[in-house]
PDB file of N, CA, C and O in Angstrom:
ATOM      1  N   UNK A   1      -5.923 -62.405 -66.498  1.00  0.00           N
ATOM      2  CA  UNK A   1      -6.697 -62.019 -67.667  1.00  0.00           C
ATOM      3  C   UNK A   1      -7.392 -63.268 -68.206  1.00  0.00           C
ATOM      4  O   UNK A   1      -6.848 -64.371 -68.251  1.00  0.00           O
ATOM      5  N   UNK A   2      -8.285 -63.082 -68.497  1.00  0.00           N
ATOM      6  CA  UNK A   2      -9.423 -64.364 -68.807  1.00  0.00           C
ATOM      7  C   UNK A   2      -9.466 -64.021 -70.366  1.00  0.00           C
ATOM      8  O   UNK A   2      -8.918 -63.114 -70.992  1.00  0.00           O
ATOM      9  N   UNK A   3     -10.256 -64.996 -70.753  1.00  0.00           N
ATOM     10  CA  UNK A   3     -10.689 -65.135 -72.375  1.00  0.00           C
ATOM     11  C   UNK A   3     -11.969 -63.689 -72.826  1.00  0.00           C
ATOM     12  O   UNK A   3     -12.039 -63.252 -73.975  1.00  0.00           O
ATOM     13  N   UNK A   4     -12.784 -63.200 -71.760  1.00  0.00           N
ATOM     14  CA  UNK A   4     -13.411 -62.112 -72.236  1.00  0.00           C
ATOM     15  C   UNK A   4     -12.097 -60.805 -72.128  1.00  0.00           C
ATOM     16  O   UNK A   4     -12.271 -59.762 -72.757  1.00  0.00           O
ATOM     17  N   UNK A   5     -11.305 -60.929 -71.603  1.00  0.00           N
ATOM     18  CA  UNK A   5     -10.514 -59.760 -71.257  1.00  0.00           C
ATOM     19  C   UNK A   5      -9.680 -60.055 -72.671  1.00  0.00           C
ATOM     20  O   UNK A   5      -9.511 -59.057 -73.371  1.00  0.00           O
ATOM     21  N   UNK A   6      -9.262 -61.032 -73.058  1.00  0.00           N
ATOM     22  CA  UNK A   6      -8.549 -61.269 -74.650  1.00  0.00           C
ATOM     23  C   UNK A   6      -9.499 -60.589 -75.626  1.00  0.00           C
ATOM     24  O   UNK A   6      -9.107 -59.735 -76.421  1.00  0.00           O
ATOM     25  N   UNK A   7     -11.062 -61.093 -75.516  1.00  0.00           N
ATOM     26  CA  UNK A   7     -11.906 -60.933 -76.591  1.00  0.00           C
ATOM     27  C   UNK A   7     -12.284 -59.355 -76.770  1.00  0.00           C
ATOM     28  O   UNK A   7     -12.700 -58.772 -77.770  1.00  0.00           O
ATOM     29  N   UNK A   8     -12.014 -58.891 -75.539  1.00  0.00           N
ATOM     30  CA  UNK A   8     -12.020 -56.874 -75.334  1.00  0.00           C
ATOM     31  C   UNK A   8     -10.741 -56.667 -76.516  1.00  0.00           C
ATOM     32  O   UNK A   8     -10.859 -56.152 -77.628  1.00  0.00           O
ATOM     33  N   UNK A   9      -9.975 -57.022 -76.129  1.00  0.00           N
ATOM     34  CA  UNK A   9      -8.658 -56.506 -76.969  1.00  0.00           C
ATOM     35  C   UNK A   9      -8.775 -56.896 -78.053  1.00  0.00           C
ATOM     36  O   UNK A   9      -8.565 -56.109 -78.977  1.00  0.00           O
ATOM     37  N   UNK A  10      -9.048 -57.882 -78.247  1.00  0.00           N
ATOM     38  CA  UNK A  10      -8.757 -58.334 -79.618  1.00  0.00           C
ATOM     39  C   UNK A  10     -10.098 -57.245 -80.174  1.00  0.00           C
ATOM     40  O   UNK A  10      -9.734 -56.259 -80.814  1.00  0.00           O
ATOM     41  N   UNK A  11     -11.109 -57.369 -80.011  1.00  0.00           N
ATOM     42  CA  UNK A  11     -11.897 -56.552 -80.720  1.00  0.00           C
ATOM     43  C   UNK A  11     -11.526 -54.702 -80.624  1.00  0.00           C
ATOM     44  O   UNK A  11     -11.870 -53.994 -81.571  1.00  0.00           O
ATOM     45  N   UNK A  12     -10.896 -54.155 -79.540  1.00  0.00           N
ATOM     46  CA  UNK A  12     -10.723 -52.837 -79.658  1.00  0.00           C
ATOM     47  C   UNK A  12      -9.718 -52.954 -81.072  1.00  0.00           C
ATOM     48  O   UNK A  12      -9.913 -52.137 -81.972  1.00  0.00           O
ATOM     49  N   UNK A  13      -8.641 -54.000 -81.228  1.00  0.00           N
ATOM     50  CA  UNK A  13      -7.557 -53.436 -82.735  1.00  0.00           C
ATOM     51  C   UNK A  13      -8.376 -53.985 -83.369  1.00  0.00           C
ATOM     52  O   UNK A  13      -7.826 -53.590 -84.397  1.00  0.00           O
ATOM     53  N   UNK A  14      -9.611 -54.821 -83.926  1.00  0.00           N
ATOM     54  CA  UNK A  14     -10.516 -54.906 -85.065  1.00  0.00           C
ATOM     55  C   UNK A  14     -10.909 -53.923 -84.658  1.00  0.00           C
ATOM     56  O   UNK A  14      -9.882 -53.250 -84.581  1.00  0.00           O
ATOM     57  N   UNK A  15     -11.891 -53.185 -84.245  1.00  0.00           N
ATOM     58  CA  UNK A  15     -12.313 -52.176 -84.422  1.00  0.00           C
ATOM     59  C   UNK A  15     -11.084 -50.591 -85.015  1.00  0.00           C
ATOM     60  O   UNK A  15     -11.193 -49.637 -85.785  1.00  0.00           O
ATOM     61  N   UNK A  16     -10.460 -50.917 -84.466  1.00  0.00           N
ATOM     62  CA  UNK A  16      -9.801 -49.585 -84.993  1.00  0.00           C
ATOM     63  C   UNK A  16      -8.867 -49.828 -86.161  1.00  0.00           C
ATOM     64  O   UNK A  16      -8.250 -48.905 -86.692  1.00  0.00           O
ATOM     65  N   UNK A  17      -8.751 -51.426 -86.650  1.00  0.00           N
ATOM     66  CA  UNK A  17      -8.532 -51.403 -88.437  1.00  0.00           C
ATOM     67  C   UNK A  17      -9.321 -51.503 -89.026  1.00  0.00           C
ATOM     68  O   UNK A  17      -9.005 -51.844 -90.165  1.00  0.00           O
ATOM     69  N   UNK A  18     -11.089 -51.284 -88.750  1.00  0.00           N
ATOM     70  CA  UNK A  18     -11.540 -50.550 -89.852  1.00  0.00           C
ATOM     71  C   UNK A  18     -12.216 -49.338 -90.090  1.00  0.00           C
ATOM     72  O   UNK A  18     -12.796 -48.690 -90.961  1.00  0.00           O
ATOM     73  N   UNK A  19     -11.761 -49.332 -88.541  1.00  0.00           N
ATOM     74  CA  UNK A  19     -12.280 -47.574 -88.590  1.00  0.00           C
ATOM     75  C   UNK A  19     -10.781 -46.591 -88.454  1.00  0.00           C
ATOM     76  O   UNK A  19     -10.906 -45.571 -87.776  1.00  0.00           O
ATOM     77  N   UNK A  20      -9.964 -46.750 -88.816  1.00  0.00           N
ATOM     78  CA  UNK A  20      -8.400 -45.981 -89.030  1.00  0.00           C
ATOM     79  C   UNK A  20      -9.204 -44.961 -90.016  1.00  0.00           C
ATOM     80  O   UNK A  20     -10.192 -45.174 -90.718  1.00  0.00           O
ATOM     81  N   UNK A  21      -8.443 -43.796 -89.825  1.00  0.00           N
ATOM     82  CA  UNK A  21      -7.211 -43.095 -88.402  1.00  0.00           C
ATOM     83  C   UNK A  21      -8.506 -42.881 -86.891  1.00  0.00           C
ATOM     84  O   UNK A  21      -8.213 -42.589 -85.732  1.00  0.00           O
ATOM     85  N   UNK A  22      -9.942 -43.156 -87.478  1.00  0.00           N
ATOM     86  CA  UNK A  22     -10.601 -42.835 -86.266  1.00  0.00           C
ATOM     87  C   UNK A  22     -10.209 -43.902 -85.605  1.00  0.00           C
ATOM     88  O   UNK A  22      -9.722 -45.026 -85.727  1.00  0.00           O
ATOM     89  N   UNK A  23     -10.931 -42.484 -84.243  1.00  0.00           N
ATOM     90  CA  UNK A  23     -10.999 -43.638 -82.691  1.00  0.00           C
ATOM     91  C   UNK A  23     -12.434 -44.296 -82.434  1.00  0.00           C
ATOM     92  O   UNK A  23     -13.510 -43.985 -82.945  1.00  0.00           O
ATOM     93  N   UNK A  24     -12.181 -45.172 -81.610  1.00  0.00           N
ATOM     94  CA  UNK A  24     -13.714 -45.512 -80.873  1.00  0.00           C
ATOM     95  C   UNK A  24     -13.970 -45.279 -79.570  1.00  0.00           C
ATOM     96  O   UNK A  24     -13.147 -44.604 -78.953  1.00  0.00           O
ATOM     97  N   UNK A  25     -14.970 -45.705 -78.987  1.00  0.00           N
ATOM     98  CA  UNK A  25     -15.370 -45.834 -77.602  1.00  0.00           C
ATOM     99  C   UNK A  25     -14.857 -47.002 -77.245  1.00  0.00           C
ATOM    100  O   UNK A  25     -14.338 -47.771 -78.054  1.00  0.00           O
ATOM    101  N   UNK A  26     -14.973 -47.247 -75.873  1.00  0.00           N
ATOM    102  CA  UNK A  26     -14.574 -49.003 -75.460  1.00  0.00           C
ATOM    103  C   UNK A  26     -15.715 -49.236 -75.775  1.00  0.00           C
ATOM    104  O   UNK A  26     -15.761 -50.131 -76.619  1.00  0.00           O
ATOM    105  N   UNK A  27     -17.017 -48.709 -75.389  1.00  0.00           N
ATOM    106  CA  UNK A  27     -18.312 -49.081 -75.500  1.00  0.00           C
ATOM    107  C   UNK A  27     -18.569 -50.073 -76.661  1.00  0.00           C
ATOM    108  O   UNK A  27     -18.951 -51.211 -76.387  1.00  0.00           O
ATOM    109  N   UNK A  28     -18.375 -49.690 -77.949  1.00  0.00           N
ATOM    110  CA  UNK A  28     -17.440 -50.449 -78.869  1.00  0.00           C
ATOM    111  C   UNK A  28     -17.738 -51.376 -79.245  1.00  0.00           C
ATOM    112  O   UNK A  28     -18.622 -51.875 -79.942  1.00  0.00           O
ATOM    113  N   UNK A  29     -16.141 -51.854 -78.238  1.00  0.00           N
ATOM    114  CA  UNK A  29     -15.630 -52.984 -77.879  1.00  0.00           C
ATOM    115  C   UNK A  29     -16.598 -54.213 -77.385  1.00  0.00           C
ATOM    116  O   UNK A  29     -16.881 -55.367 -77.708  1.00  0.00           O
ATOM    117  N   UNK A  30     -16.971 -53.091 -76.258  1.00  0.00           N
ATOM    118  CA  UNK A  30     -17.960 -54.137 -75.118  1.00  0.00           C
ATOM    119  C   UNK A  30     -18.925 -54.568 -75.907  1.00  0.00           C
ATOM    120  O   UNK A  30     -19.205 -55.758 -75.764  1.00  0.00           O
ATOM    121  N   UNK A  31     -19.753 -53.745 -76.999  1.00  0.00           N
ATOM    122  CA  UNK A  31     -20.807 -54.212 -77.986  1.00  0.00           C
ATOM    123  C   UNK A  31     -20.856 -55.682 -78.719  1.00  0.00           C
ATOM    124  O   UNK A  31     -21.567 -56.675 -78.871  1.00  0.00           O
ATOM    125  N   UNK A  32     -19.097 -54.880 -79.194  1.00  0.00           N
ATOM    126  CA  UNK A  32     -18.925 -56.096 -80.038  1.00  0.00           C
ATOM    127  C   UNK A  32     -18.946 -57.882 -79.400  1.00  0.00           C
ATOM    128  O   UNK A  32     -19.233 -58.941 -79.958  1.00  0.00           O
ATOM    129  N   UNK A  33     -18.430 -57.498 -77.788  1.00  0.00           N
ATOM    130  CA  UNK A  33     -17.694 -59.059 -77.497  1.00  0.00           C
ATOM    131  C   UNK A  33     -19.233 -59.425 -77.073  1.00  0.00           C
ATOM    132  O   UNK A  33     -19.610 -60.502 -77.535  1.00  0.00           O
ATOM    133  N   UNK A  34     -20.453 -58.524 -76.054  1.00  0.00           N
ATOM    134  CA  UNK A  34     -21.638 -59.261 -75.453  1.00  0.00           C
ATOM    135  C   UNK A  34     -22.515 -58.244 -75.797  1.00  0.00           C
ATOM    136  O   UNK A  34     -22.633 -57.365 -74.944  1.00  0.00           O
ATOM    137  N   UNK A  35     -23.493 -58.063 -77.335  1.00  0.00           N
ATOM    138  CA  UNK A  35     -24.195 -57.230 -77.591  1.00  0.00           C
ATOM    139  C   UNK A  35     -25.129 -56.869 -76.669  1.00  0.00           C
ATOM    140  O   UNK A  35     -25.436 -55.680 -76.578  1.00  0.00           O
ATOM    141  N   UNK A  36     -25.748 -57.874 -75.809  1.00  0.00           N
ATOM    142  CA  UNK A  36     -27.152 -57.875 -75.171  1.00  0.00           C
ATOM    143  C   UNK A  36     -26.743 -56.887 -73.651  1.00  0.00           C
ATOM    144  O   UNK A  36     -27.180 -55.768 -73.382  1.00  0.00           O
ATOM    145  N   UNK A  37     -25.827 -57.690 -72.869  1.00  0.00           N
ATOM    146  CA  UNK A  37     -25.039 -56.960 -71.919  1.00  0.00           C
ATOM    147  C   UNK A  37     -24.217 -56.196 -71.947  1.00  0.00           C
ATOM    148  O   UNK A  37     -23.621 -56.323 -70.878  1.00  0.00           O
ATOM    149  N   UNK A  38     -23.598 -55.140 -72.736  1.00  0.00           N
ATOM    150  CA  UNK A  38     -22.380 -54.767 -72.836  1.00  0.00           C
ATOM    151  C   UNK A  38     -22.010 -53.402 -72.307  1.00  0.00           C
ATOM    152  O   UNK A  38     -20.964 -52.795 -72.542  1.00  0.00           O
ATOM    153  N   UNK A  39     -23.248 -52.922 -71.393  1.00  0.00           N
ATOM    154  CA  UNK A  39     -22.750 -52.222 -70.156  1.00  0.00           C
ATOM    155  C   UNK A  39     -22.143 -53.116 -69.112  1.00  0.00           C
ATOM    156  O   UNK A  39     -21.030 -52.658 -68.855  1.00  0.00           O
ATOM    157  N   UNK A  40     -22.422 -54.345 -68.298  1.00  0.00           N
ATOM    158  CA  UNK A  40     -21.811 -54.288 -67.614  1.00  0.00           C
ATOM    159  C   UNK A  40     -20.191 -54.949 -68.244  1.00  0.00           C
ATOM    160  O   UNK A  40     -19.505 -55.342 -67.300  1.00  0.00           O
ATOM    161  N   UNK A  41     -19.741 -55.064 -69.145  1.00  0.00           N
ATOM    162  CA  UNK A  41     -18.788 -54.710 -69.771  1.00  0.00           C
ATOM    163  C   UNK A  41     -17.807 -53.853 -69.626  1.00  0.00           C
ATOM    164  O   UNK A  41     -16.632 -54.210 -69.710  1.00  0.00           O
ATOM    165  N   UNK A  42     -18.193 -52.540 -69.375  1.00  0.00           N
ATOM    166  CA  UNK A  42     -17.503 -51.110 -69.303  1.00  0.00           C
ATOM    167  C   UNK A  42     -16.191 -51.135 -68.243  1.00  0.00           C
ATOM    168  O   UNK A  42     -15.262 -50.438 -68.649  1.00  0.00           O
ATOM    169  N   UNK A  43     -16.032 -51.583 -67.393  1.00  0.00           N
ATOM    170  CA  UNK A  43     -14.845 -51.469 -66.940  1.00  0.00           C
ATOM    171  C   UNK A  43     -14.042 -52.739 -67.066  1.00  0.00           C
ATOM    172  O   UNK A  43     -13.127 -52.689 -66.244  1.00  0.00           O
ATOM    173  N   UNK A  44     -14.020 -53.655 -67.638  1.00  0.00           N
ATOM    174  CA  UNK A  44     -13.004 -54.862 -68.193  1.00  0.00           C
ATOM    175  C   UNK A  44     -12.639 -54.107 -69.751  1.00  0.00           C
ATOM    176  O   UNK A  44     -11.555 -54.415 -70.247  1.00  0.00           O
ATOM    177  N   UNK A  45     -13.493 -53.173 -70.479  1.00  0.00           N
ATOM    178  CA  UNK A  45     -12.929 -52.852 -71.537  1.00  0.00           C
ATOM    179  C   UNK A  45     -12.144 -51.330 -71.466  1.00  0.00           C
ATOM    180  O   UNK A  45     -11.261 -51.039 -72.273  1.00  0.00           O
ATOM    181  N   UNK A  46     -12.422 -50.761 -70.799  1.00  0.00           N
ATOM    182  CA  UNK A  46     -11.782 -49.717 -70.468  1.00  0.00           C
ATOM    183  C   UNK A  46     -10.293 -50.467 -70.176  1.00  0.00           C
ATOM    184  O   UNK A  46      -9.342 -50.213 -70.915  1.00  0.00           O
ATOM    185  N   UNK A  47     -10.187 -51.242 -69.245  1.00  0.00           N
ATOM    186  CA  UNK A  47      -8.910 -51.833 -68.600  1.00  0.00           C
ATOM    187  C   UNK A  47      -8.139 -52.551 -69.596  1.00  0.00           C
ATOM    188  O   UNK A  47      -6.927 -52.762 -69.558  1.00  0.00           O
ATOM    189  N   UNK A  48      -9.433 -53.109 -71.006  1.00  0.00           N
ATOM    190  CA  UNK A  48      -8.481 -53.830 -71.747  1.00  0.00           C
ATOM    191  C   UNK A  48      -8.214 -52.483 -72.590  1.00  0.00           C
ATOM    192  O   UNK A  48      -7.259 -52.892 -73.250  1.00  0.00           O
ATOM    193  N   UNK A  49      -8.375 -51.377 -72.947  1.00  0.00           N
ATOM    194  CA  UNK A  49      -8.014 -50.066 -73.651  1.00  0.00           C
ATOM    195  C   UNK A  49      -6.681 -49.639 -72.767  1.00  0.00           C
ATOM    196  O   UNK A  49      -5.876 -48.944 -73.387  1.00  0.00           O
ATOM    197  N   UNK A  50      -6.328 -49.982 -71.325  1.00  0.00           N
ATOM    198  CA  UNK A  50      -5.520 -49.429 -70.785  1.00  0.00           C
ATOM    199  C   UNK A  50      -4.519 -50.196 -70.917  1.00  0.00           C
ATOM    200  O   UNK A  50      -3.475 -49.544 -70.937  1.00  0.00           O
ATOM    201  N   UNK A  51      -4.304 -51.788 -71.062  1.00  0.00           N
ATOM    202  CA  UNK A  51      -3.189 -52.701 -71.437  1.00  0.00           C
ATOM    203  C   UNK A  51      -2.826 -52.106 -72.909  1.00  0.00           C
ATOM    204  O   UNK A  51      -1.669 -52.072 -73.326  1.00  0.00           O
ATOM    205  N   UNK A  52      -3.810 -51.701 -73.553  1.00  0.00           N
ATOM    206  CA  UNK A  52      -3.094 -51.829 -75.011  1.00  0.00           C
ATOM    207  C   UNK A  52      -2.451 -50.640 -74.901  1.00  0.00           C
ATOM    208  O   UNK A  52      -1.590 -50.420 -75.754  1.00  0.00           O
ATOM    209  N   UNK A  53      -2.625 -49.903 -74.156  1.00  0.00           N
ATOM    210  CA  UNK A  53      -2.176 -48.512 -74.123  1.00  0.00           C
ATOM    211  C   UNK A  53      -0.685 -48.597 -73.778  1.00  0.00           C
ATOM    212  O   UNK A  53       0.249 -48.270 -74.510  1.00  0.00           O
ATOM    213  N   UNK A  54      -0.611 -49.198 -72.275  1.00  0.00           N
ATOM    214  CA  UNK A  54       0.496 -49.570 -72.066  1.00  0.00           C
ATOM    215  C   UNK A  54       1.409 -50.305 -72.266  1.00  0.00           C
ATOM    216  O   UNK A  54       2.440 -50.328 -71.594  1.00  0.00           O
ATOM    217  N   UNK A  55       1.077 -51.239 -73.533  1.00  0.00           N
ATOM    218  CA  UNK A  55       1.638 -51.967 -74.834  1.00  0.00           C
ATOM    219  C   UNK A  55       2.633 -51.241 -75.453  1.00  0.00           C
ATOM    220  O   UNK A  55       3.783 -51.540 -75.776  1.00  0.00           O
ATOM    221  N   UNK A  56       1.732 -49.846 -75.598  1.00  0.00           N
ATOM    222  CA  UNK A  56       2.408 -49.139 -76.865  1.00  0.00           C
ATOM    223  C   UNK A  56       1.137 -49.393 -78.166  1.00  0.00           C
ATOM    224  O   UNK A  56       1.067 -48.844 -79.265  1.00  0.00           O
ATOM    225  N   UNK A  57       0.612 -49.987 -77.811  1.00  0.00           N
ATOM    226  CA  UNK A  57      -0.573 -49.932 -79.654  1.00  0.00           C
ATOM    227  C   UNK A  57      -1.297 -48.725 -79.585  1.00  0.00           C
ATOM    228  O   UNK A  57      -1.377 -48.023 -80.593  1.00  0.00           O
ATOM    229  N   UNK A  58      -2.015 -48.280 -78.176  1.00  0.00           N
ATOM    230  CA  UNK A  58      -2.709 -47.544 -78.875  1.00  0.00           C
ATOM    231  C   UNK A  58      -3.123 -46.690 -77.550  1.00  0.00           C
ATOM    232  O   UNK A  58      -2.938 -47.054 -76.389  1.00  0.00           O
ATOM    233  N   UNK A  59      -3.602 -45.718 -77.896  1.00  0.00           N
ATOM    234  CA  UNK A  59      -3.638 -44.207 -76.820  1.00  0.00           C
ATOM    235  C   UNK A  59      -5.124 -44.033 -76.618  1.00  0.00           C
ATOM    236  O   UNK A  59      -6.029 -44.270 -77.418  1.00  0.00           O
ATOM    237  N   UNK A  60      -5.200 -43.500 -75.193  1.00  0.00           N
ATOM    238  CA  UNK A  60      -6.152 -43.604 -74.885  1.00  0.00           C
ATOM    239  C   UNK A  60      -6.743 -41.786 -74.481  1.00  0.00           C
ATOM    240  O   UNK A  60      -6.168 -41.104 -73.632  1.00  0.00           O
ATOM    241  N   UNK A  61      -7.877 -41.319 -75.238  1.00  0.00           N
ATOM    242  CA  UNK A  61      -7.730 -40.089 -74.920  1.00  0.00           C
ATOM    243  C   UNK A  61      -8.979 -39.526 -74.685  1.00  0.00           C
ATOM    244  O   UNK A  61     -10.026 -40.141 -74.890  1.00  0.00           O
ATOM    245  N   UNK A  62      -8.905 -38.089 -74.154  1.00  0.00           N
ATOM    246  CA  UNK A  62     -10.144 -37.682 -73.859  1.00  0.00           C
ATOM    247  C   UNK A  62     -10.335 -36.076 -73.714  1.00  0.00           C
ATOM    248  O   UNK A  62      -9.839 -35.331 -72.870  1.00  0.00           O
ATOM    249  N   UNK A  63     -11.124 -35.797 -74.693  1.00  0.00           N
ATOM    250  CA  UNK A  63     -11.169 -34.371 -75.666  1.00  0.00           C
ATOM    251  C   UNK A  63      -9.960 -34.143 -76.466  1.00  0.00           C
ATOM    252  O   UNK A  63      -9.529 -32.997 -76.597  1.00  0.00           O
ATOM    253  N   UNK A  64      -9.488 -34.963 -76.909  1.00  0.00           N
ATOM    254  CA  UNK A  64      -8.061 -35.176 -77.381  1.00  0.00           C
ATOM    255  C   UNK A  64      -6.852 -35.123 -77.260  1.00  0.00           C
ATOM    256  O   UNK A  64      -6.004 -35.385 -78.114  1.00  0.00           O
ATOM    257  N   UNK A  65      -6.640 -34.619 -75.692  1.00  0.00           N
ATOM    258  CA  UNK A  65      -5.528 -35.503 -75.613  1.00  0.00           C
ATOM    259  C   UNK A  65      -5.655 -36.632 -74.931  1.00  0.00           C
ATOM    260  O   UNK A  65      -6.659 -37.297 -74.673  1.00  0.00           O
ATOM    261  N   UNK A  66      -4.172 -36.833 -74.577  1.00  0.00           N
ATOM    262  CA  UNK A  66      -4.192 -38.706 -74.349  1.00  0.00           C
ATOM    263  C   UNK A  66      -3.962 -38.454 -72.980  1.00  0.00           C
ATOM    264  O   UNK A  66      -3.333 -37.459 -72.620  1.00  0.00           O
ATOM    265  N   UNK A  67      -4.492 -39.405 -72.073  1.00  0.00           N
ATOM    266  CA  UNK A  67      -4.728 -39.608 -71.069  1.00  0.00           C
ATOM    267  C   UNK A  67      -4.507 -41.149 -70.230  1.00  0.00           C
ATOM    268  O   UNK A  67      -4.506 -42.257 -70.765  1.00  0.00           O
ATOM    269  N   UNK A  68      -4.370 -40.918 -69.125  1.00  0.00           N
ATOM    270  CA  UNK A  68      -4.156 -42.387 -68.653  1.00  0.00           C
ATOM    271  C   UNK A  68      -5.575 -42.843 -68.056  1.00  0.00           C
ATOM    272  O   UNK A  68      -6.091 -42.237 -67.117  1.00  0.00           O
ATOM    273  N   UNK A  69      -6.322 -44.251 -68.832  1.00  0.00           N
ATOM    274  CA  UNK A  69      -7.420 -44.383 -68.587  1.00  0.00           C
ATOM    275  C   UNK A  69      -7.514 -44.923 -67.321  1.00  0.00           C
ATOM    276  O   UNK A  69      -8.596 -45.460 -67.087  1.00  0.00           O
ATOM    277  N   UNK A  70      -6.713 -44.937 -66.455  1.00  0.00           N
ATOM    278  CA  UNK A  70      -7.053 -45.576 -64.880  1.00  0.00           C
ATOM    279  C   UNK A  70      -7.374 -44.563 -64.159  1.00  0.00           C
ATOM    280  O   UNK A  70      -7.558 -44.786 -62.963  1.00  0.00           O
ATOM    281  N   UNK A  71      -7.533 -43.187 -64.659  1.00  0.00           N
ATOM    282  CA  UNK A  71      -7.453 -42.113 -63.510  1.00  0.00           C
ATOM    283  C   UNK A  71      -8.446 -41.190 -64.726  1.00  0.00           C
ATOM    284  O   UNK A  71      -8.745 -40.021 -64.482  1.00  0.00           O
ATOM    285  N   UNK A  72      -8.750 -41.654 -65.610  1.00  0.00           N
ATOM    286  CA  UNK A  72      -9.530 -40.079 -66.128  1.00  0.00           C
ATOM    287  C   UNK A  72     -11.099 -40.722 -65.505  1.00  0.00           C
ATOM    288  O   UNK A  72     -11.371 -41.793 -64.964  1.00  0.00           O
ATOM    289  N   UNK A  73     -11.758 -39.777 -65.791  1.00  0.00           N
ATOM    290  CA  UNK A  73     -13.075 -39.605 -65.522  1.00  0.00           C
ATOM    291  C   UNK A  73     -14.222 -39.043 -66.462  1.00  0.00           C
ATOM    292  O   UNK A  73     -14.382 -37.956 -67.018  1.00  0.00           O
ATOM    293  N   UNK A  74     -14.916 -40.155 -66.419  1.00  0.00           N
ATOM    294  CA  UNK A  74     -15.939 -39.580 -67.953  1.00  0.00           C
ATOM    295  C   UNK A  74     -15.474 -40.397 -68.963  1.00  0.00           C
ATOM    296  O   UNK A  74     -14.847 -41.450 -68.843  1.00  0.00           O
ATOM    297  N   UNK A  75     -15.908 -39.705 -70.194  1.00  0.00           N
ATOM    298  CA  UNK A  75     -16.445 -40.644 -71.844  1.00  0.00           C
ATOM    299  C   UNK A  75     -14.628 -40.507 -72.217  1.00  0.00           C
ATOM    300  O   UNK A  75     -13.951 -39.486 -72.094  1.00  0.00           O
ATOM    301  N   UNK A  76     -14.282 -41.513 -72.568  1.00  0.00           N
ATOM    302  CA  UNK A  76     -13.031 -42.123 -73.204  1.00  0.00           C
ATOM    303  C   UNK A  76     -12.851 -42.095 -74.823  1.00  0.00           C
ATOM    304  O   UNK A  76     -13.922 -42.240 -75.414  1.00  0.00           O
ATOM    305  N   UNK A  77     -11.985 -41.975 -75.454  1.00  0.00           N
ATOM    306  CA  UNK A  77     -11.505 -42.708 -76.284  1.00  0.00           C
ATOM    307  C   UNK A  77     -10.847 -43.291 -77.004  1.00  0.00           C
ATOM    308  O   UNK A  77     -10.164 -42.311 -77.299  1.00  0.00           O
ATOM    309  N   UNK A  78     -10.255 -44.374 -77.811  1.00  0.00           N
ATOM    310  CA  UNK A  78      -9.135 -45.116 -77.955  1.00  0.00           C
ATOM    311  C   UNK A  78      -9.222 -44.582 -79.409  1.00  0.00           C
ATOM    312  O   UNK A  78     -10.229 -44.138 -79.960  1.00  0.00           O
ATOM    313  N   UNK A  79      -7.386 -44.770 -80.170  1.00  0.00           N
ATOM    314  CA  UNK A  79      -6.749 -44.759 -81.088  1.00  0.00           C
ATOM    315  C   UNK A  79      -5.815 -45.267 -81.411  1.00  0.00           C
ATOM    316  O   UNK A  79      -5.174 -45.769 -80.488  1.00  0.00           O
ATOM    317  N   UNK A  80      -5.257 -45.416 -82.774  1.00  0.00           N
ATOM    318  CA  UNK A  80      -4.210 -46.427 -82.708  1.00  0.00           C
ATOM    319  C   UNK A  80      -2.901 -45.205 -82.676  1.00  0.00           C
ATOM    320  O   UNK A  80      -2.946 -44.177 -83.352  1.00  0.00           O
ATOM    321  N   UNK A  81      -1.842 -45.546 -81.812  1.00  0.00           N
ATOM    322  CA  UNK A  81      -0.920 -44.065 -81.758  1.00  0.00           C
ATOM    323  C   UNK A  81      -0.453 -43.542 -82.703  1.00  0.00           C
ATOM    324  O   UNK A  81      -0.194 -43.992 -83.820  1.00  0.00           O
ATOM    325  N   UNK A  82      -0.303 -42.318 -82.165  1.00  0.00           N
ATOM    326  CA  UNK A  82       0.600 -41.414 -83.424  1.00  0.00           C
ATOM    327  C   UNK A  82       1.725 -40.996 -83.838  1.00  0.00           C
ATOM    328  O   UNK A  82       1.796 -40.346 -84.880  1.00  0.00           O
TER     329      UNK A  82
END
């Protein structure tokens, strides 16, 4: 894990303490750490949504329920658990 893979995480839990009880996109995330590039972003933040997941901080879901983001397919989104 490198320093952009820290800066994914660290920004998915800023993002979701100030947007509580909502969720976000990783998209997000990726915005936040490289505004200009932050598609090719999308799968280091997805992956950093899937560490935190498997932390225990926070769930990763899609049409609401929670899901394991290494295997779903399509638009994501993160929350802090419930």
């Amino acid at each position: 894990m490198d320093d952009v893979d820290r800066r994914l995480e660290r920004a998915i839990g800023a993002l979701l303490d100030r947007r509580a009880p909502a969720s976000i996109c990783p998209s997000d995330a990726a915005r936040a750490v490289e505004p200009q590039a932050w598609r090719a972003l999308m799968p280091r933040a997805r992956a950093a949504a899937g560490r935190l997941a498997a932390a225990g901080a926070v769930e990763v879901t899609q049409r609401g329920e929670v899901v394991d983001v290494a295997t779903a397919r399509g638009p994501v989104r993160v929350r802090r658990r419930r």
